[in-house]
mmCIF file of C-alpha atoms in Angstrom:
data_model
loop_
_atom_site.group_PDB
_atom_site.id
_atom_site.type_symbol
_atom_site.label_atom_id
_atom_site.label_comp_id
_atom_site.label_asym_id
_atom_site.label_seq_id
_atom_site.Cartn_x
_atom_site.Cartn_y
_atom_site.Cartn_z
ATOM 1 C CA MET A 1 6.072 15.304 7.131
ATOM 2 C CA ARG A 2 5.184 12.834 10.434
ATOM 3 C CA VAL A 3 6.016 9.747 10.417
ATOM 4 C CA VAL A 4 5.576 7.000 12.986
ATOM 5 C CA LEU A 5 7.931 3.596 13.150
ATOM 6 C CA ALA A 6 7.050 0.427 14.018
ATOM 7 C CA GLU A 7 9.874 -2.862 13.881
ATOM 8 C CA ASP A 8 11.217 -5.151 15.979
ATOM 9 C CA LEU A 9 15.056 -5.571 15.214
ATOM 10 C CA PHE A 10 16.653 -2.396 16.406
ATOM 11 C CA LEU A 11 19.206 -1.856 13.417
ATOM 12 C CA LEU A 12 16.195 -2.341 10.641
ATOM 13 C CA ARG A 13 14.556 0.177 12.964
ATOM 14 C CA ASP A 14 17.388 2.924 13.290
ATOM 15 C CA GLY A 15 18.383 2.176 9.470
ATOM 16 C CA LEU A 16 15.401 3.245 8.238
ATOM 17 C CA VAL A 17 14.846 5.865 11.662
ATOM 18 C CA ARG A 18 18.025 7.493 9.395
ATOM 19 C CA MET A 19 16.639 6.757 5.612
ATOM 20 C CA LEU A 20 13.754 8.595 6.654
ATOM 21 C CA GLU A 21 15.096 11.708 8.644
ATOM 22 C CA ALA A 22 17.960 11.712 5.671
ATOM 23 C CA PHE A 23 14.910 13.137 2.939
ATOM 24 C CA GLY A 24 13.158 15.729 4.968
ATOM 25 C CA PHE A 25 10.635 13.561 7.426
ATOM 26 C CA GLU A 26 9.289 13.322 11.034
ATOM 27 C CA ILE A 27 10.149 10.599 13.325
ATOM 28 C CA LEU A 28 7.737 11.618 15.359
ATOM 29 C CA ALA A 29 7.883 7.800 17.659
ATOM 30 C CA ALA A 30 10.071 4.631 16.617
ATOM 31 C CA VAL A 31 8.551 2.084 18.560
ATOM 32 C CA GLU A 32 8.856 -2.108 19.416
ATOM 33 C CA SER A 33 6.163 -3.294 19.775
ATOM 34 C CA GLY A 34 2.206 -3.222 18.707
ATOM 35 C CA PRO A 35 1.086 -2.004 22.721
ATOM 36 C CA GLU A 36 3.915 1.123 22.104
ATOM 37 C CA LEU A 37 2.223 1.296 18.233
ATOM 38 C CA SER A 38 -1.293 2.124 19.446
ATOM 39 C CA LYS A 39 0.187 4.713 21.755
ATOM 40 C CA ALA A 40 1.864 6.511 19.436
ATOM 41 C CA LEU A 41 -0.158 6.141 16.781
ATOM 42 C CA ALA A 42 -3.592 7.492 19.580
ATOM 43 C CA GLU A 43 -1.014 10.568 20.927
ATOM 44 C CA LEU A 44 0.646 11.677 18.017
ATOM 45 C CA GLU A 45 -1.258 11.922 15.212
ATOM 46 C CA PRO A 46 1.187 10.525 12.341
ATOM 47 C CA ASP A 47 0.961 11.796 8.433
ATOM 48 C CA VAL A 48 2.241 7.547 7.959
ATOM 49 C CA ALA A 49 2.132 5.350 9.734
ATOM 50 C CA VAL A 50 5.758 2.526 8.209
ATOM 51 C CA VAL A 51 4.281 -0.860 9.727
ATOM 52 C CA ASP A 52 6.643 -4.370 10.594
ATOM 53 C CA VAL A 53 3.112 -7.161 10.220
ATOM 54 C CA ARG A 54 4.680 -8.797 13.345
ATOM 55 C CA LEU A 55 5.273 -7.308 16.623
ATOM 56 C CA PRO A 56 6.176 -8.147 19.998
ATOM 57 C CA PRO A 57 4.474 -9.204 21.933
ATOM 58 C CA SER A 58 2.570 -12.060 19.794
ATOM 59 C CA HIS A 59 4.533 -11.551 16.887
ATOM 60 C CA THR A 60 1.682 -12.709 14.913
ATOM 61 C CA ASP A 61 -0.201 -9.554 12.519
ATOM 62 C CA GLU A 62 0.262 -7.415 15.933
ATOM 63 C CA GLY A 63 1.317 -4.488 14.001
ATOM 64 C CA LEU A 64 -1.401 -4.690 11.515
ATOM 65 C CA GLN A 65 -4.004 -4.865 14.489
ATOM 66 C CA CYS A 66 -2.569 -1.648 15.757
ATOM 67 C CA ALA A 67 -2.458 -0.398 12.854
ATOM 68 C CA LEU A 68 -6.288 -1.341 11.005
ATOM 69 C CA ALA A 69 -7.481 0.306 15.163
ATOM 70 C CA ALA A 70 -5.748 2.300 13.954
ATOM 71 C CA ARG A 71 -7.477 3.319 11.606
ATOM 72 C CA ARG A 72 -10.471 2.404 12.390
ATOM 73 C CA ALA A 73 -10.241 5.764 15.111
ATOM 74 C CA ARG A 74 -9.096 7.640 12.747
ATOM 75 C CA PRO A 75 -10.704 6.911 8.657
ATOM 76 C CA GLY A 76 -7.985 7.040 5.684
ATOM 77 C CA LEU A 77 -4.686 7.616 8.523
ATOM 78 C CA PRO A 78 -2.263 6.436 5.671
ATOM 79 C CA VAL A 79 -0.370 3.056 6.173
ATOM 80 C CA LEU A 80 2.210 1.558 4.894
ATOM 81 C CA VAL A 81 2.445 -2.595 6.099
ATOM 82 C CA LEU A 82 5.753 -3.662 5.805
ATOM 83 C CA SER A 83 6.206 -8.140 6.184
ATOM 84 C CA GLN A 84 8.219 -10.784 5.670
ATOM 85 C CA HIS A 85 5.222 -12.849 3.234
ATOM 86 C CA VAL A 86 2.203 -12.223 1.233
ATOM 87 C CA GLU A 87 -0.971 -12.169 4.473
ATOM 88 C CA GLN A 88 -3.933 -11.902 1.139
ATOM 89 C CA LEU A 89 -6.033 -12.071 4.557
ATOM 90 C CA TYR A 90 -4.254 -8.907 5.777
ATOM 91 C CA ALA A 91 -3.680 -6.717 2.679
ATOM 92 C CA ARG A 92 -8.034 -6.999 2.346
ATOM 93 C CA GLU A 93 -8.512 -6.318 5.513
ATOM 94 C CA LEU A 94 -5.942 -3.768 5.304
ATOM 95 C CA LEU A 95 -8.022 -1.994 1.338
ATOM 96 C CA ALA A 96 -11.580 -2.935 3.074
ATOM 97 C CA ASP A 97 -12.747 0.455 4.799
ATOM 98 C CA GLY A 98 -11.705 1.224 1.377
ATOM 99 C CA ASN A 99 -10.361 5.187 2.093
ATOM 100 C CA GLY A 100 -6.567 4.725 0.397
ATOM 101 C CA GLY A 101 -3.736 6.484 2.522
ATOM 102 C CA VAL A 102 -2.601 2.444 1.695
ATOM 103 C CA GLY A 103 0.528 0.845 1.043
ATOM 104 C CA TYR A 104 1.900 -3.281 1.776
ATOM 105 C CA LEU A 105 5.937 -4.100 0.963
ATOM 106 C CA LEU A 106 8.368 -6.870 1.224
ATOM 107 C CA LYS A 107 10.588 -6.023 2.985
ATOM 108 C CA ASP A 108 13.001 -8.264 0.507
ATOM 109 C CA ARG A 109 12.059 -6.432 -2.237
ATOM 110 C CA VAL A 110 12.658 -3.411 -1.625
ATOM 111 C CA PHE A 111 15.866 -1.968 -3.924
ATOM 112 C CA ASP A 112 16.704 1.042 -2.926
ATOM 113 C CA ALA A 113 16.011 4.494 -0.840
ATOM 114 C CA GLU A 114 14.180 6.168 -3.810
ATOM 115 C CA GLN A 115 12.002 3.134 -4.166
ATOM 116 C CA PHE A 116 11.217 3.437 -0.299
ATOM 117 C CA ILE A 117 9.882 6.443 0.066
ATOM 118 C CA ASP A 118 8.548 7.038 -3.276
ATOM 119 C CA ALA A 119 5.787 3.834 -1.334
ATOM 120 C CA VAL A 120 6.067 5.794 1.471
ATOM 121 C CA ARG A 121 4.996 9.402 0.108
ATOM 122 C CA ARG A 122 2.343 7.474 -2.203
ATOM 123 C CA VAL A 123 1.088 6.373 0.676
ATOM 124 C CA ALA A 124 1.044 9.889 2.833
ATOM 125 C CA ALA A 125 -0.781 11.553 -0.510
ATOM 126 C CA GLY A 126 -3.131 9.269 -0.049
ATOM 127 C CA GLY A 127 -2.865 6.615 -2.284
ATOM 128 C CA THR A 128 -0.569 3.100 -2.933
ATOM 129 C CA ALA A 129 1.295 0.966 -3.033
ATOM 130 C CA MET A 130 1.727 -2.644 -3.514
ATOM 131 C CA ASP A 131 4.487 -5.214 -4.031
ATOM 132 C CA PRO A 132 3.641 -6.812 -7.093
ATOM 133 C CA GLN A 133 3.951 -10.291 -5.873
ATOM 134 C CA VAL A 134 0.859 -8.978 -3.228
ATOM 135 C CA ILE A 135 -1.057 -7.530 -6.594
ATOM 136 C CA SER A 136 -0.736 -10.739 -7.664
ATOM 137 C CA GLN A 137 -1.631 -12.965 -6.061
ATOM 138 C CA LEU A 138 -4.812 -10.996 -5.031
ATOM 139 C CA LEU A 139 -5.557 -10.618 -8.382
ATOM 140 C CA SER A 140 -4.777 -15.011 -9.335
ATOM 141 C CA ARG A 141 -7.459 -15.185 -6.345
ATOM 142 C CA ARG A 142 -10.603 -13.117 -8.113
ATOM 143 C CA ALA A 143 -9.521 -13.639 -11.737
ATOM 144 C CA ARG A 144 -12.824 -14.760 -12.185
ATOM 145 C CA ASP A 145 -15.131 -12.639 -9.929
ATOM 146 C CA GLU A 146 -16.839 -9.983 -11.616
ATOM 147 C CA PRO A 147 -17.238 -6.517 -12.488
ATOM 148 C CA MET A 148 -14.225 -7.865 -12.130
ATOM 149 C CA GLY A 149 -14.308 -10.988 -15.046
ATOM 150 C CA GLY A 150 -15.026 -7.773 -16.895
ATOM 151 C CA LEU A 151 -11.645 -6.522 -17.261
ATOM 152 C CA THR A 152 -9.274 -7.564 -20.535
ATOM 153 C CA PRO A 153 -5.997 -8.642 -19.840
ATOM 154 C CA ARG A 154 -4.451 -5.418 -20.880
ATOM 155 C CA GLU A 155 -6.996 -3.451 -18.324
ATOM 156 C CA ARG A 156 -5.615 -5.536 -16.087
ATOM 157 C CA GLU A 157 -1.590 -4.923 -16.501
ATOM 158 C CA VAL A 158 -2.684 -1.081 -16.145
ATOM 159 C CA MET A 159 -4.730 -1.459 -13.039
ATOM 160 C CA GLU A 160 -1.482 -3.438 -11.217
ATOM 161 C CA LEU A 161 0.190 -1.095 -12.374
ATOM 162 C CA MET A 162 -2.308 1.235 -11.066
ATOM 163 C CA ALA A 163 -1.699 -0.213 -7.475
ATOM 164 C CA GLN A 164 1.321 0.578 -7.812
ATOM 165 C CA GLY A 165 0.995 3.520 -8.056
ATOM 166 C CA ARG A 166 2.475 4.596 -12.032
ATOM 167 C CA SER A 167 1.448 7.003 -13.683
ATOM 168 C CA ASN A 168 0.073 7.032 -16.771
ATOM 169 C CA ALA A 169 3.863 8.348 -18.311
ATOM 170 C CA ALA A 170 5.365 5.565 -16.650
ATOM 171 C CA ILE A 171 2.604 2.237 -17.265
ATOM 172 C CA ALA A 172 3.072 3.870 -21.378
ATOM 173 C CA ALA A 173 6.878 3.123 -20.198
ATOM 174 C CA GLN A 174 6.499 0.067 -18.485
ATOM 175 C CA LEU A 175 3.848 -1.654 -21.689
ATOM 176 C CA VAL A 176 5.807 0.023 -24.345
ATOM 177 C CA VAL A 177 2.074 2.158 -25.887
ATOM 178 C CA THR A 178 0.923 5.675 -26.494
ATOM 179 C CA GLU A 179 -0.270 7.995 -22.639
ATOM 180 C CA ARG A 180 -3.426 8.469 -25.041
ATOM 181 C CA ALA A 181 -3.985 4.677 -24.936
ATOM 182 C CA VAL A 182 -3.540 4.168 -21.244
ATOM 183 C CA ALA A 183 -6.489 7.437 -20.798
ATOM 184 C CA LYS A 184 -8.561 4.759 -22.242
ATOM 185 C CA HIS A 185 -7.697 1.832 -20.737
ATOM 186 C CA THR A 186 -8.553 4.200 -17.395
ATOM 187 C CA SER A 187 -10.616 5.268 -18.488
ATOM 188 C CA ASN A 188 -13.066 1.718 -19.921
ATOM 189 C CA ILE A 189 -11.866 0.292 -16.299
ATOM 190 C CA PHE A 190 -13.457 3.772 -13.895
ATOM 191 C CA ALA A 191 -17.019 2.318 -16.534
ATOM 192 C CA LYS A 192 -16.055 -1.092 -15.630
ATOM 193 C CA LEU A 193 -15.770 -0.090 -11.933
ATOM 194 C CA GLY A 194 -18.461 2.088 -12.263
ATOM 195 C CA LEU A 195 -16.688 5.250 -10.620
ATOM 196 C CA PRO A 196 -18.366 8.193 -11.223
ATOM 197 C CA VAL A 197 -16.615 11.241 -12.682
ATOM 198 C CA SER A 198 -14.412 12.960 -10.289
ATOM 199 C CA ASP A 199 -11.479 13.965 -9.659
ATOM 200 C CA ASP A 200 -9.051 11.615 -11.682
ATOM 201 C CA ASP A 201 -6.184 11.184 -8.518
ATOM 202 C CA ASN A 202 -9.624 10.035 -6.493
ATOM 203 C CA ARG A 203 -10.566 7.214 -8.891
ATOM 204 C CA ARG A 204 -7.249 5.913 -9.328
ATOM 205 C CA VAL A 205 -7.503 4.879 -5.656
ATOM 206 C CA LEU A 206 -11.311 3.903 -5.531
ATOM 207 C CA ALA A 207 -10.701 1.786 -8.790
ATOM 208 C CA VAL A 208 -7.423 0.319 -7.127
ATOM 209 C CA LEU A 209 -9.561 -0.315 -3.612
ATOM 210 C CA ALA A 210 -12.616 -1.812 -5.284
ATOM 211 C CA TYR A 211 -10.291 -4.641 -7.493
ATOM 212 C CA LEU A 212 -8.612 -5.473 -4.455
ATOM 213 C CA ASP A 213 -10.289 -6.208 -2.242
ATOM 214 C CA HIS A 214 -13.414 -7.237 -4.386
ATOM 215 C CA GLY A 215 -15.152 -10.867 -3.051
#
């Protein structure tokens, strides 16, 4: 799997490169600035981009803006964003096109290599990998929105775990219920969000995107 990585801190960038390579990823480019990231994404066409939000020269939202521009040029380009803080506007903008293949992780809440690598793989496969704290802030802002407000508290819990990329089995274990109960909740969620019958993985992504980006 081919990766473009953008991180301005040398030690963190080098550490991410070594970790990704140890798990079999091919690093096409590891860059430290917005202009370098834009060039790498346009020329190398990676399978996934791992991008710090704040990059030189502006040190504001340079990394995310480059990633968003790349997704406009290549719809569905998988992007995993790394950030120090929850930036609601950034998360919403990343989710807005509805193409999937998006993730948003807080750096200080990634606790081991397996967690990070799993998130990269899920995003590269077109899924989602959202930090629970990001989800919580987005959901609290939209708790009264329709049709989102029609979801039950349990369905909202299931949605949160779906957004993290959890399988039905993992959700069942987390909520201490049966997989059959989780399947029923997900079916209800799809129906309430008006998602047509299709591939289940695709509907899970669409449900998460519709839920997090509903405005």
